[in-house]
Amino acid sequence: MEVWILDLRFMQHRINQAISHIPSASIFYEKPEPPKTLLERMVQHHTPGASIAVIDNFEIDGAIGFGVCEAKQPNQVTPNTLFQVGSISKPVFALAVMRLVQEGMLDLDKDVNSYLTSWKVPVNGDWQPRVTLRHLLSHTAGTTVSGYYGYKVSMPLPTTVQILNGELPANSEKVVVNVIPGLNYRYSGGGMVIAQQVLMDVMDKRFPEMMRDLVFAPLGMENSTYSQPLEQAFLKQAATGHRHNGIPLEGKYFVYPEMAAAGLWSTPTDIAKLGIEMMRTLSGKPTSIWKQATIEEMLKPHSEKSMGQDGLLLGLGIAQNGTGEGTYFFHDGTNLGFVAMMRFYPHLGKGAVIMLNSDEGVLFRGDIMQGIGQAYEWPNLGKEKNAALPISRIDRYLGTYSTKSRLKFIVSNQDNQLFLQCDRQQPVQLFSKSELVFFSEEVNIQISFTQEDTGKISGMTLSQSDIMTLGTPEGTEFKTKKEHS
């Protein structure tokens, strides 16, 4: 931490610049909303705490916490406060896999059933899929189960095998392969759990201990753990998750035994250390763990599908975007009550990690990253991912859309942002590609609305992993001839 003290004045100036001018990425304003401070945005979106680490010139330039660990409680967020990082668990896990590949203990292209001893990728009818670690880490294995719900701390927890089999007390479906592996991108937390079981069977070790030995200890990530539930030693420094409107989660957090997919607790500083190691390795700077070819293989595009936007390339557990010096690798994370985001520019040695302890953090974590990028002069920040739509037109999309099989989608307005909710799932924010086409990176969906000549919305199509679900506003006749589900 000495570097933070030595560079404190400069660091404070730039971080203060970033957190004092958080831009708005709202798609529904005819004129951009004036920048706000980070604390103003936290209040606006009922987010009690935030933690940020910034990287410059391949070093941590500063790390700072804001707000409190739990609403209406005195414990303040510090750089050592642990947050759940959701799907950022995946690239951290992928680094462990790549280390074992580098050491010759695993082969990315070998059938995982040759490694698995406690469970096997099941036969589908008369067909036995051949699935590899490369398939699983790149989300091209054709595996089911996109994400996981988590468990209240008071609930019994399933084993990894019970999760994979969809057996009680697991609250998720069985993981199966129902698409030919290697052909298509389909985001699958279930695939990551298969890969988790591979490492557990090969190493014959508890998953949290294995990740500590392979990744955390070598990188000095002292405030990171995959333990689920959280170890007693870390409980006092853990943030509490919050639902919409800043309501603390019962039991403070949910438990995710699907550790490789969603089970990591960490800090922005620790994830920044990992990002620095990867960037230094890619830049040919001396490192002691991963080889340059190993990280290059991890970042190499393995899928023709994007994660909801054009131009995103998916490697092994991680995505890449941008061109030239503006190329960056990244991942977002969302668990119940927590959101996170990381971004690293390997050619420049720059980047940042953001963690927030509320569901509503998803509404402005990208804006925080944009503010940091402006303060630290990241390239290619002028990219607009959202079309500007007047706020007066939000209401035309709102309502409940029903499919022929009676599945319901609710489109709602939350603080002048468009959200989609399916059944009892948590709502996801929709961003606009055009006036009638929206997307969500969180769940890899695209929504296309149809309209009549009068401009009235007459239906919607949800596309996810090449599967289309069609719906019409409730109270109108279902006019489509075919529905895929």
CSV table of C-alpha atoms in Angstrom, one decimal:
chain,number,residue,atom,x,y,z
A,1,MET,CA,0.0,0.0,0.0
A,2,GLU,CA,3.0,2.3,0.1
A,3,VAL,CA,2.5,3.4,-3.4
A,4,TRP,CA,-0.9,4.9,-2.5
A,5,ILE,CA,0.7,7.0,0.2
A,6,LEU,CA,3.6,8.1,-2.0
A,7,ASP,CA,1.2,9.1,-4.8
A,8,LEU,CA,-1.6,10.2,-2.5
A,9,ARG,CA,-1.9,13.8,-3.8
A,10,PHE,CA,-1.9,12.8,-7.5
A,11,MET,CA,-4.1,9.8,-6.9
A,12,GLN,CA,-6.6,11.7,-4.8
A,13,HIS,CA,-6.8,14.4,-7.5
A,14,ARG,CA,-7.6,11.9,-10.3
A,15,ILE,CA,-9.9,9.7,-8.3
A,16,ASN,CA,-11.7,12.7,-7.0
A,17,GLN,CA,-12.0,13.9,-10.6
A,18,ALA,CA,-13.5,10.6,-11.6
A,19,ILE,CA,-16.0,10.3,-8.7
A,20,SER,CA,-17.0,13.9,-8.9
A,21,HIS,CA,-18.2,13.7,-12.6
A,22,ILE,CA,-20.0,10.4,-13.1
A,23,PRO,CA,-21.7,10.7,-16.5
A,24,SER,CA,-25.2,9.3,-17.3
A,25,ALA,CA,-25.6,6.6,-19.8
A,26,SER,CA,-29.4,6.8,-19.7
A,27,ILE,CA,-30.9,6.1,-23.1
A,28,PHE,CA,-34.1,8.0,-22.5
A,29,TYR,CA,-33.0,11.6,-22.3
A,30,GLU,CA,-33.2,13.9,-25.2
A,31,LYS,CA,-30.3,15.9,-23.6
A,32,PRO,CA,-27.6,14.1,-21.5
A,33,GLU,CA,-28.3,14.2,-17.8
A,34,PRO,CA,-25.7,16.4,-16.0
A,35,PRO,CA,-22.8,14.5,-14.4
A,36,LYS,CA,-23.3,13.7,-10.7
A,37,THR,CA,-20.9,12.7,-7.9
A,38,LEU,CA,-20.5,9.1,-7.0
A,39,LEU,CA,-22.3,9.6,-3.7
A,40,GLU,CA,-25.2,11.3,-5.5
A,41,ARG,CA,-25.6,8.3,-7.8
A,42,MET,CA,-25.4,5.9,-4.8
A,43,VAL,CA,-28.2,7.8,-3.1
A,44,GLN,CA,-30.2,7.9,-6.3
A,45,HIS,CA,-29.9,4.2,-6.7
A,46,HIS,CA,-30.2,3.1,-3.1
A,47,THR,CA,-26.6,1.7,-3.0
A,48,PRO,CA,-25.1,1.9,0.5
A,49,GLY,CA,-21.5,1.0,-0.4
A,50,ALA,CA,-18.9,1.1,-3.2
A,51,SER,CA,-15.3,0.1,-3.6
A,52,ILE,CA,-13.0,1.0,-6.4
A,53,ALA,CA,-9.4,0.3,-7.4
A,54,VAL,CA,-7.7,2.0,-10.3
A,55,ILE,CA,-4.6,0.8,-12.3
A,56,ASP,CA,-2.2,3.1,-14.1
A,57,ASN,CA,1.2,2.2,-15.6
A,58,PHE,CA,0.8,-1.5,-14.5
A,59,GLU,CA,0.4,-0.5,-10.9
A,60,ILE,CA,-2.4,0.1,-8.5
A,61,ASP,CA,-2.7,3.9,-8.5
A,62,GLY,CA,-5.3,4.0,-5.8
A,63,ALA,CA,-8.0,2.1,-3.9
A,64,ILE,CA,-10.8,3.6,-1.9
A,65,GLY,CA,-14.1,2.7,-0.3
A,66,PHE,CA,-17.3,4.8,-0.1
A,67,GLY,CA,-20.4,4.5,2.1
A,68,VAL,CA,-21.2,1.7,4.5
A,69,CYS,CA,-21.3,-2.1,4.4
A,70,GLU,CA,-24.9,-2.2,5.4
A,71,ALA,CA,-27.7,0.4,5.2
A,72,LYS,CA,-28.3,2.2,8.4
A,73,GLN,CA,-25.3,0.5,10.1
A,74,PRO,CA,-22.0,2.3,11.0
A,75,ASN,CA,-19.3,0.0,9.4
A,76,GLN,CA,-17.7,1.8,6.6
A,77,VAL,CA,-16.6,0.3,3.3
A,78,THR,CA,-12.7,0.2,3.1
A,79,PRO,CA,-10.4,-1.2,0.3
A,80,ASN,CA,-10.4,-4.4,2.3
A,81,THR,CA,-14.2,-4.9,2.4
A,82,LEU,CA,-15.2,-8.1,0.7
A,83,PHE,CA,-18.0,-8.1,-2.0
A,84,GLN,CA,-19.5,-10.9,-3.9
A,85,VAL,CA,-18.3,-10.5,-7.5
A,86,GLY,CA,-20.8,-12.8,-9.3
A,87,SER,CA,-19.6,-13.9,-12.7
A,88,ILE,CA,-16.2,-12.3,-12.3
A,89,SER,CA,-15.7,-15.7,-10.5
A,90,LYS,CA,-15.4,-17.2,-14.0
A,91,PRO,CA,-12.3,-15.5,-15.4
A,92,VAL,CA,-10.5,-15.9,-12.0
A,93,PHE,CA,-11.4,-19.6,-12.2
A,94,ALA,CA,-10.3,-19.8,-15.8
A,95,LEU,CA,-6.8,-18.5,-14.8
A,96,ALA,CA,-6.5,-21.5,-12.5
A,97,VAL,CA,-7.5,-23.9,-15.3
A,98,MET,CA,-4.9,-22.2,-17.6
A,99,ARG,CA,-2.2,-22.6,-15.0
A,100,LEU,CA,-2.9,-26.4,-14.8
A,101,VAL,CA,-2.9,-26.5,-18.6
A,102,GLN,CA,0.4,-24.7,-18.7
A,103,GLU,CA,1.8,-27.2,-16.2
A,104,GLY,CA,0.6,-30.2,-18.3
A,105,MET,CA,-2.0,-31.4,-15.8
A,106,LEU,CA,-4.9,-30.6,-18.0
A,107,ASP,CA,-5.6,-30.5,-21.8
A,108,LEU,CA,-8.1,-27.9,-23.1
A,109,ASP,CA,-9.1,-30.2,-25.9
A,110,LYS,CA,-9.5,-33.6,-24.1
A,111,ASP,CA,-13.0,-35.0,-23.4
A,112,VAL,CA,-13.7,-34.0,-19.8
A,113,ASN,CA,-15.3,-37.3,-19.1
A,114,SER,CA,-11.8,-38.7,-19.1
A,115,TYR,CA,-11.0,-36.5,-16.1
A,116,LEU,CA,-14.3,-36.8,-14.3
A,117,THR,CA,-14.6,-39.5,-11.7
A,118,SER,CA,-17.5,-38.4,-9.4
A,119,TRP,CA,-19.9,-37.4,-12.3
A,120,LYS,CA,-20.0,-37.7,-16.0
A,121,VAL,CA,-21.4,-35.5,-18.8
A,122,PRO,CA,-24.7,-37.4,-19.3
A,123,VAL,CA,-25.9,-39.2,-22.4
A,124,ASN,CA,-28.7,-37.3,-24.2
A,125,GLY,CA,-30.9,-40.0,-25.6
A,126,ASP,CA,-28.5,-42.3,-27.6
A,127,TRP,CA,-26.0,-39.5,-28.1
A,128,GLN,CA,-22.9,-39.1,-25.8
A,129,PRO,CA,-21.6,-35.5,-26.2
A,130,ARG,CA,-17.9,-34.9,-26.3
A,131,VAL,CA,-17.2,-31.8,-24.2
A,132,THR,CA,-13.8,-30.2,-23.5
A,133,LEU,CA,-12.6,-27.6,-21.1
A,134,ARG,CA,-12.2,-25.2,-24.1
A,135,HIS,CA,-15.9,-25.6,-24.8
A,136,LEU,CA,-16.9,-25.1,-21.2
A,137,LEU,CA,-14.7,-22.0,-20.6
A,138,SER,CA,-15.8,-20.4,-23.9
A,139,HIS,CA,-19.5,-21.1,-23.3
A,140,THR,CA,-19.7,-23.2,-26.5
A,141,ALA,CA,-20.3,-26.6,-24.8
A,142,GLY,CA,-24.0,-26.5,-25.5
A,143,THR,CA,-24.7,-26.9,-21.8
A,144,THR,CA,-27.9,-25.8,-20.1
A,145,VAL,CA,-28.5,-23.6,-17.0
A,146,SER,CA,-27.5,-20.0,-17.7
A,147,GLY,CA,-27.1,-18.8,-14.1
A,148,TYR,CA,-27.8,-19.7,-10.5
A,149,TYR,CA,-30.2,-18.2,-7.9
A,150,GLY,CA,-28.1,-18.8,-4.7
A,151,TYR,CA,-29.4,-20.0,-1.4
A,152,LYS,CA,-30.4,-18.3,1.8
A,153,VAL,CA,-27.8,-18.8,4.6
A,154,SER,CA,-30.3,-20.8,6.5
A,155,MET,CA,-31.0,-23.3,3.7
A,156,PRO,CA,-29.3,-26.7,3.2
A,157,LEU,CA,-26.7,-26.6,0.5
A,158,PRO,CA,-26.3,-29.1,-2.4
A,159,THR,CA,-23.1,-30.8,-3.4
A,160,THR,CA,-21.6,-30.0,-6.8
A,161,VAL,CA,-22.8,-33.4,-8.1
A,162,GLN,CA,-26.4,-32.6,-6.8
A,163,ILE,CA,-26.2,-29.3,-8.6
A,164,LEU,CA,-25.1,-30.9,-11.8
A,165,ASN,CA,-27.9,-33.6,-11.5
A,166,GLY,CA,-30.5,-31.0,-10.5
A,167,GLU,CA,-31.2,-33.0,-7.4
A,168,LEU,CA,-32.6,-31.6,-4.1
A,169,PRO,CA,-31.6,-29.5,-2.2
A,170,ALA,CA,-30.4,-27.9,-5.5
A,171,ASN,CA,-32.7,-25.2,-6.8
A,172,SER,CA,-31.5,-25.4,-10.4
A,173,GLU,CA,-32.2,-27.7,-13.3
A,174,LYS,CA,-30.0,-30.6,-14.3
A,175,VAL,CA,-27.0,-29.6,-16.5
A,176,VAL,CA,-27.2,-31.4,-19.9
A,177,VAL,CA,-25.8,-30.9,-23.4
A,178,ASN,CA,-28.6,-30.3,-25.9
A,179,VAL,CA,-26.6,-28.4,-28.6
A,180,ILE,CA,-23.6,-29.8,-30.5
A,181,PRO,CA,-20.5,-28.6,-28.6
A,182,GLY,CA,-18.3,-26.0,-30.4
A,183,LEU,CA,-21.0,-24.7,-32.8
A,184,ASN,CA,-22.7,-21.9,-30.9
A,185,TYR,CA,-22.2,-19.5,-28.0
A,186,ARG,CA,-24.6,-20.1,-25.1
A,187,TYR,CA,-23.7,-18.5,-21.8
A,188,SER,CA,-23.8,-21.3,-19.2
A,189,GLY,CA,-23.0,-21.2,-15.6
A,190,GLY,CA,-23.8,-24.9,-15.7
A,191,GLY,CA,-20.8,-25.5,-17.9
A,192,MET,CA,-18.5,-23.7,-15.4
A,193,VAL,CA,-19.8,-26.0,-12.7
A,194,ILE,CA,-18.8,-29.0,-14.8
A,195,ALA,CA,-15.3,-27.5,-15.2
A,196,GLN,CA,-15.3,-26.9,-11.4
A,197,GLN,CA,-15.9,-30.6,-10.9
A,198,VAL,CA,-13.1,-31.5,-13.3
A,199,LEU,CA,-10.6,-29.7,-11.2
A,200,MET,CA,-12.0,-31.1,-8.0
A,201,ASP,CA,-11.7,-34.7,-9.3
A,202,VAL,CA,-8.2,-34.2,-10.9
A,203,MET,CA,-6.7,-32.3,-7.9
A,204,ASP,CA,-8.7,-34.3,-5.2
A,205,LYS,CA,-8.9,-31.1,-3.1
A,206,ARG,CA,-11.6,-28.7,-1.8
A,207,PHE,CA,-12.3,-26.1,-4.4
A,208,PRO,CA,-11.6,-23.0,-2.2
A,209,GLU,CA,-8.2,-24.4,-1.1
A,210,MET,CA,-7.3,-25.2,-4.7
A,211,MET,CA,-8.1,-21.7,-5.8
A,212,ARG,CA,-6.1,-20.3,-2.9
A,213,ASP,CA,-3.0,-22.3,-3.9
A,214,LEU,CA,-3.3,-21.8,-7.7
A,215,VAL,CA,-4.2,-18.1,-7.9
A,216,PHE,CA,-4.7,-16.2,-4.6
A,217,ALA,CA,-1.5,-17.0,-2.7
A,218,PRO,CA,0.9,-16.5,-5.7
A,219,LEU,CA,-0.7,-13.1,-6.5
A,220,GLY,CA,-1.0,-11.9,-2.9
A,221,MET,CA,-4.8,-11.8,-3.1
A,222,GLU,CA,-5.2,-11.9,0.7
A,223,ASN,CA,-8.9,-10.8,0.7
A,224,SER,CA,-10.3,-13.3,-1.7
A,225,THR,CA,-12.0,-16.7,-1.2
A,226,TYR,CA,-14.4,-19.1,-2.9
A,227,SER,CA,-15.6,-20.4,0.4
A,228,GLN,CA,-19.4,-20.8,0.4
A,229,PRO,CA,-20.7,-20.0,3.0
A,230,LEU,CA,-18.2,-17.3,3.8
A,231,GLU,CA,-15.5,-18.3,6.3
A,232,GLN,CA,-15.8,-16.9,9.8
A,233,ALA,CA,-12.5,-15.1,9.5
A,234,PHE,CA,-13.9,-12.9,6.6
A,235,LEU,CA,-17.4,-12.3,8.0
A,236,LYS,CA,-16.4,-9.1,9.8
A,237,GLN,CA,-15.0,-7.5,6.7
A,238,ALA,CA,-17.8,-8.5,4.3
A,239,ALA,CA,-20.4,-6.2,2.8
A,240,THR,CA,-24.1,-6.9,3.0
A,241,GLY,CA,-26.1,-7.3,-0.2
A,242,HIS,CA,-29.1,-5.1,-0.9
A,243,ARG,CA,-32.2,-5.6,-3.1
A,244,HIS,CA,-33.9,-2.8,-5.0
A,245,ASN,CA,-34.7,0.2,-2.8
A,246,GLY,CA,-31.8,-0.6,-0.6
A,247,ILE,CA,-33.4,-3.4,1.5
A,248,PRO,CA,-30.7,-5.6,3.1
A,249,LEU,CA,-30.8,-9.3,2.2
A,250,GLU,CA,-32.0,-11.6,4.8
A,251,GLY,CA,-28.9,-13.2,6.3
A,252,LYS,CA,-26.8,-10.4,4.7
A,253,TYR,CA,-25.9,-12.5,1.6
A,254,PHE,CA,-26.9,-15.5,-0.4
A,255,VAL,CA,-24.7,-18.6,-0.7
A,256,TYR,CA,-23.4,-19.9,-4.1
A,257,PRO,CA,-22.0,-23.4,-4.0
A,258,GLU,CA,-21.7,-23.1,-7.8
A,259,MET,CA,-18.3,-21.5,-6.9
A,260,ALA,CA,-16.5,-21.4,-10.3
A,261,ALA,CA,-19.6,-19.7,-11.8
A,262,ALA,CA,-20.6,-17.2,-9.1
A,263,GLY,CA,-19.0,-18.0,-5.7
A,264,LEU,CA,-16.0,-15.6,-5.4
A,265,TRP,CA,-15.8,-13.0,-2.6
A,266,SER,CA,-13.0,-10.4,-3.3
A,267,THR,CA,-12.0,-6.8,-3.3
A,268,PRO,CA,-11.2,-4.4,-6.1
A,269,THR,CA,-7.6,-4.4,-5.0
A,270,ASP,CA,-7.3,-8.2,-5.3
A,271,ILE,CA,-8.9,-8.3,-8.7
A,272,ALA,CA,-6.7,-5.5,-9.8
A,273,LYS,CA,-3.6,-7.5,-8.8
A,274,LEU,CA,-4.9,-10.3,-11.0
A,275,GLY,CA,-5.5,-7.9,-13.9
A,276,ILE,CA,-2.0,-6.4,-13.5
A,277,GLU,CA,-0.4,-9.9,-13.7
A,278,MET,CA,-2.3,-10.6,-16.9
A,279,MET,CA,-1.4,-7.3,-18.5
A,280,ARG,CA,2.3,-7.6,-17.5
A,281,THR,CA,2.4,-11.1,-18.9
A,282,LEU,CA,0.8,-10.0,-22.2
A,283,SER,CA,3.2,-7.1,-22.5
A,284,GLY,CA,6.2,-9.3,-22.1
A,285,LYS,CA,7.1,-8.0,-18.7
A,286,PRO,CA,8.7,-10.5,-16.3
A,287,THR,CA,6.2,-12.5,-14.3
A,288,SER,CA,6.6,-15.7,-12.3
A,289,ILE,CA,3.4,-17.6,-12.9
A,290,TRP,CA,1.6,-17.6,-16.2
A,291,LYS,CA,3.4,-17.6,-19.6
A,292,GLN,CA,2.6,-15.0,-22.3
A,293,ALA,CA,1.4,-17.8,-24.6
A,294,THR,CA,-1.0,-19.0,-21.8
A,295,ILE,CA,-2.7,-15.7,-21.4
A,296,GLU,CA,-2.8,-15.1,-25.1
A,297,GLU,CA,-4.6,-18.4,-25.5
A,298,MET,CA,-7.0,-17.4,-22.8
A,299,LEU,CA,-7.9,-14.2,-24.6
A,300,LYS,CA,-8.0,-15.6,-28.1
A,301,PRO,CA,-11.5,-15.5,-29.5
A,302,HIS,CA,-13.2,-18.8,-29.2
A,303,SER,CA,-16.8,-17.8,-30.1
A,304,GLU,CA,-18.4,-16.0,-33.0
A,305,LYS,CA,-21.2,-14.8,-30.8
A,306,SER,CA,-21.0,-11.6,-28.8
A,307,MET,CA,-22.3,-11.1,-25.2
A,308,GLY,CA,-25.2,-9.0,-26.3
A,309,GLN,CA,-23.4,-6.4,-28.4
A,310,ASP,CA,-21.6,-6.4,-31.7
A,311,GLY,CA,-17.8,-6.4,-31.6
A,312,LEU,CA,-17.3,-8.4,-28.3
A,313,LEU,CA,-15.1,-11.4,-28.5
A,314,LEU,CA,-15.3,-14.2,-26.0
A,315,GLY,CA,-12.2,-16.1,-24.9
A,316,LEU,CA,-11.8,-18.6,-22.2
A,317,GLY,CA,-13.8,-17.2,-19.3
A,318,ILE,CA,-13.3,-13.6,-20.3
A,319,ALA,CA,-14.4,-11.2,-23.1
A,320,GLN,CA,-12.4,-8.7,-25.2
A,321,ASN,CA,-13.3,-5.5,-27.0
A,322,GLY,CA,-11.7,-2.5,-28.7
A,323,THR,CA,-8.9,-2.2,-31.2
A,324,GLY,CA,-5.2,-1.3,-31.2
A,325,GLU,CA,-4.1,0.4,-28.0
A,326,GLY,CA,-7.8,0.7,-27.0
A,327,THR,CA,-8.2,-3.1,-26.8
A,328,TYR,CA,-9.3,-4.2,-23.3
A,329,PHE,CA,-10.5,-7.4,-21.6
A,330,PHE,CA,-13.3,-7.4,-19.1
A,331,HIS,CA,-16.1,-9.2,-17.3
A,332,ASP,CA,-19.1,-8.1,-15.3
A,333,GLY,CA,-20.6,-9.8,-12.3
A,334,THR,CA,-24.1,-9.8,-10.7
A,335,ASN,CA,-25.2,-11.8,-7.7
A,336,LEU,CA,-28.3,-11.2,-5.6
A,337,GLY,CA,-27.5,-7.9,-3.8
A,338,PHE,CA,-24.1,-7.3,-5.4
A,339,VAL,CA,-22.7,-6.1,-8.8
A,340,ALA,CA,-19.1,-5.7,-10.0
A,341,MET,CA,-17.2,-4.8,-13.1
A,342,MET,CA,-13.6,-5.1,-14.2
A,343,ARG,CA,-11.8,-3.6,-17.3
A,344,PHE,CA,-8.1,-3.8,-18.2
A,345,TYR,CA,-6.1,-2.3,-21.1
A,346,PRO,CA,-3.0,-4.5,-21.6
A,347,HIS,CA,-1.2,-2.2,-24.1
A,348,LEU,CA,-1.5,0.7,-21.7
A,349,GLY,CA,-1.3,-0.9,-18.3
A,350,LYS,CA,-4.5,0.8,-17.3
A,351,GLY,CA,-7.8,-0.4,-15.8
A,352,ALA,CA,-10.2,-0.4,-12.9
A,353,VAL,CA,-12.4,-2.6,-10.8
A,354,ILE,CA,-15.7,-1.6,-9.3
A,355,MET,CA,-17.8,-3.3,-6.7
A,356,LEU,CA,-21.2,-2.2,-5.3
A,357,ASN,CA,-23.5,-3.8,-2.7
A,358,SER,CA,-27.0,-3.4,-4.3
A,359,ASP,CA,-29.0,-4.7,-7.1
A,360,GLU,CA,-29.5,-1.2,-8.4
A,361,GLY,CA,-25.7,-0.8,-8.8
A,362,VAL,CA,-26.2,-2.4,-12.2
A,363,LEU,CA,-27.8,1.0,-13.3
A,364,PHE,CA,-24.6,3.0,-12.9
A,365,ARG,CA,-21.6,0.8,-12.5
A,366,GLY,CA,-20.8,1.4,-16.2
A,367,ASP,CA,-21.1,5.1,-15.6
A,368,ILE,CA,-18.5,4.9,-12.9
A,369,MET,CA,-16.2,3.1,-15.2
A,370,GLN,CA,-16.8,5.8,-17.8
A,371,GLY,CA,-15.9,8.5,-15.3
A,372,ILE,CA,-12.7,6.7,-14.3
A,373,GLY,CA,-11.8,6.3,-18.0
A,374,GLN,CA,-12.2,10.0,-18.6
A,375,ALA,CA,-10.1,11.0,-15.6
A,376,TYR,CA,-7.3,8.5,-16.6
A,377,GLU,CA,-7.5,9.2,-20.3
A,378,TRP,CA,-8.5,5.8,-21.6
A,379,PRO,CA,-8.9,5.6,-25.4
A,380,ASN,CA,-12.1,5.1,-27.3
A,381,LEU,CA,-14.5,6.3,-24.7
A,382,GLY,CA,-16.7,8.0,-27.2
A,383,LYS,CA,-18.3,4.7,-28.2
A,384,GLU,CA,-22.1,5.1,-27.8
A,385,LYS,CA,-23.9,1.8,-27.1
A,386,ASN,CA,-27.3,3.3,-26.6
A,387,ALA,CA,-29.5,5.2,-29.0
A,388,ALA,CA,-31.0,8.4,-27.6
A,389,LEU,CA,-34.7,8.1,-27.1
A,390,PRO,CA,-36.9,10.8,-25.7
A,391,ILE,CA,-38.1,10.2,-22.2
A,392,SER,CA,-41.7,10.8,-23.3
A,393,ARG,CA,-41.7,7.6,-25.3
A,394,ILE,CA,-40.8,5.2,-22.5
A,395,ASP,CA,-44.5,4.4,-21.8
A,396,ARG,CA,-45.1,2.9,-25.2
A,397,TYR,CA,-43.0,-0.2,-24.3
A,398,LEU,CA,-44.5,-0.8,-20.8
A,399,GLY,CA,-46.8,-3.6,-20.0
A,400,THR,CA,-47.1,-7.4,-19.6
A,401,TYR,CA,-46.3,-9.5,-22.7
A,402,SER,CA,-47.6,-13.1,-22.8
A,403,THR,CA,-46.5,-16.0,-24.9
A,404,LYS,CA,-48.7,-18.6,-26.3
A,405,SER,CA,-47.5,-21.0,-23.6
A,406,ARG,CA,-48.5,-18.3,-21.0
A,407,LEU,CA,-45.0,-17.2,-20.0
A,408,LYS,CA,-45.2,-13.6,-18.9
A,409,PHE,CA,-42.6,-10.8,-19.5
A,410,ILE,CA,-43.1,-7.5,-17.6
A,411,VAL,CA,-41.5,-4.4,-19.1
A,412,SER,CA,-41.3,-1.6,-16.5
A,413,ASN,CA,-40.0,1.9,-16.0
A,414,GLN,CA,-37.5,2.3,-13.1
A,415,ASP,CA,-36.0,5.8,-12.7
A,416,ASN,CA,-36.5,6.4,-16.4
A,417,GLN,CA,-34.7,3.2,-17.3
A,418,LEU,CA,-36.4,0.3,-19.1
A,419,PHE,CA,-36.4,-3.1,-17.3
A,420,LEU,CA,-37.6,-6.6,-18.3
A,421,GLN,CA,-38.7,-9.2,-15.8
A,422,CYS,CA,-39.6,-12.8,-16.5
A,423,ASP,CA,-41.7,-14.7,-14.1
A,424,ARG,CA,-40.2,-14.2,-10.6
A,425,GLN,CA,-36.6,-13.5,-11.8
A,426,GLN,CA,-34.8,-10.3,-10.9
A,427,PRO,CA,-35.5,-7.5,-13.5
A,428,VAL,CA,-32.7,-6.8,-16.0
A,429,GLN,CA,-32.0,-3.4,-17.5
A,430,LEU,CA,-32.6,-3.0,-21.3
A,431,PHE,CA,-30.3,-0.9,-23.4
A,432,SER,CA,-31.2,0.4,-26.9
A,433,LYS,CA,-29.6,-0.4,-30.2
A,434,SER,CA,-32.5,1.4,-32.0
A,435,GLU,CA,-36.0,2.6,-31.3
A,436,LEU,CA,-37.4,-1.0,-31.5
A,437,VAL,CA,-34.3,-3.1,-30.6
A,438,PHE,CA,-33.0,-3.5,-27.1
A,439,PHE,CA,-30.5,-5.8,-25.4
A,440,SER,CA,-29.1,-6.9,-22.0
A,441,GLU,CA,-25.5,-8.0,-21.7
A,442,GLU,CA,-26.3,-9.5,-18.3
A,443,VAL,CA,-28.4,-12.3,-19.7
A,444,ASN,CA,-27.3,-12.2,-23.3
A,445,ILE,CA,-30.8,-11.3,-24.8
A,446,GLN,CA,-32.1,-9.1,-27.5
A,447,ILE,CA,-35.6,-7.7,-27.5
A,448,SER,CA,-37.2,-6.6,-30.7
A,449,PHE,CA,-40.5,-4.8,-30.5
A,450,THR,CA,-43.0,-4.6,-33.3
A,451,GLN,CA,-45.4,-1.7,-33.9
A,452,GLU,CA,-48.5,-0.9,-35.8
A,453,ASP,CA,-48.7,1.9,-38.4
A,454,THR,CA,-50.0,4.1,-35.6
A,455,GLY,CA,-46.8,3.6,-33.7
A,456,LYS,CA,-48.5,1.4,-31.0
A,457,ILE,CA,-46.4,-1.5,-29.8
A,458,SER,CA,-48.0,-4.7,-30.9
A,459,GLY,CA,-45.6,-7.4,-29.7
A,460,MET,CA,-42.1,-8.4,-28.8
A,461,THR,CA,-39.6,-11.1,-29.7
A,462,LEU,CA,-36.9,-12.2,-27.2
A,463,SER,CA,-33.8,-13.8,-28.7
A,464,GLN,CA,-31.3,-15.7,-26.5
A,465,SER,CA,-28.7,-18.1,-27.9
A,466,ASP,CA,-30.6,-18.4,-31.2
A,467,ILE,CA,-33.8,-19.3,-29.4
A,468,MET,CA,-36.8,-16.9,-30.0
A,469,THR,CA,-39.7,-16.4,-27.7
A,470,LEU,CA,-42.6,-14.4,-29.0
A,471,GLY,CA,-45.2,-12.4,-27.0
A,472,THR,CA,-48.0,-9.9,-27.4
A,473,PRO,CA,-49.4,-7.4,-24.9
A,474,GLU,CA,-52.0,-8.9,-22.6
A,475,GLY,CA,-55.5,-8.3,-23.7
A,476,THR,CA,-54.7,-8.7,-27.4
A,477,GLU,CA,-55.1,-11.8,-29.6
A,478,PHE,CA,-51.9,-13.8,-30.0
A,479,LYS,CA,-51.2,-13.4,-33.8
A,480,THR,CA,-47.9,-15.3,-34.3
A,481,LYS,CA,-48.0,-18.7,-36.0
A,482,LYS,CA,-44.9,-20.3,-34.4
A,483,GLU,CA,-43.2,-20.1,-31.0
A,484,HIS,CA,-39.8,-21.5,-30.0
A,485,SER,CA,-39.2,-22.1,-26.3
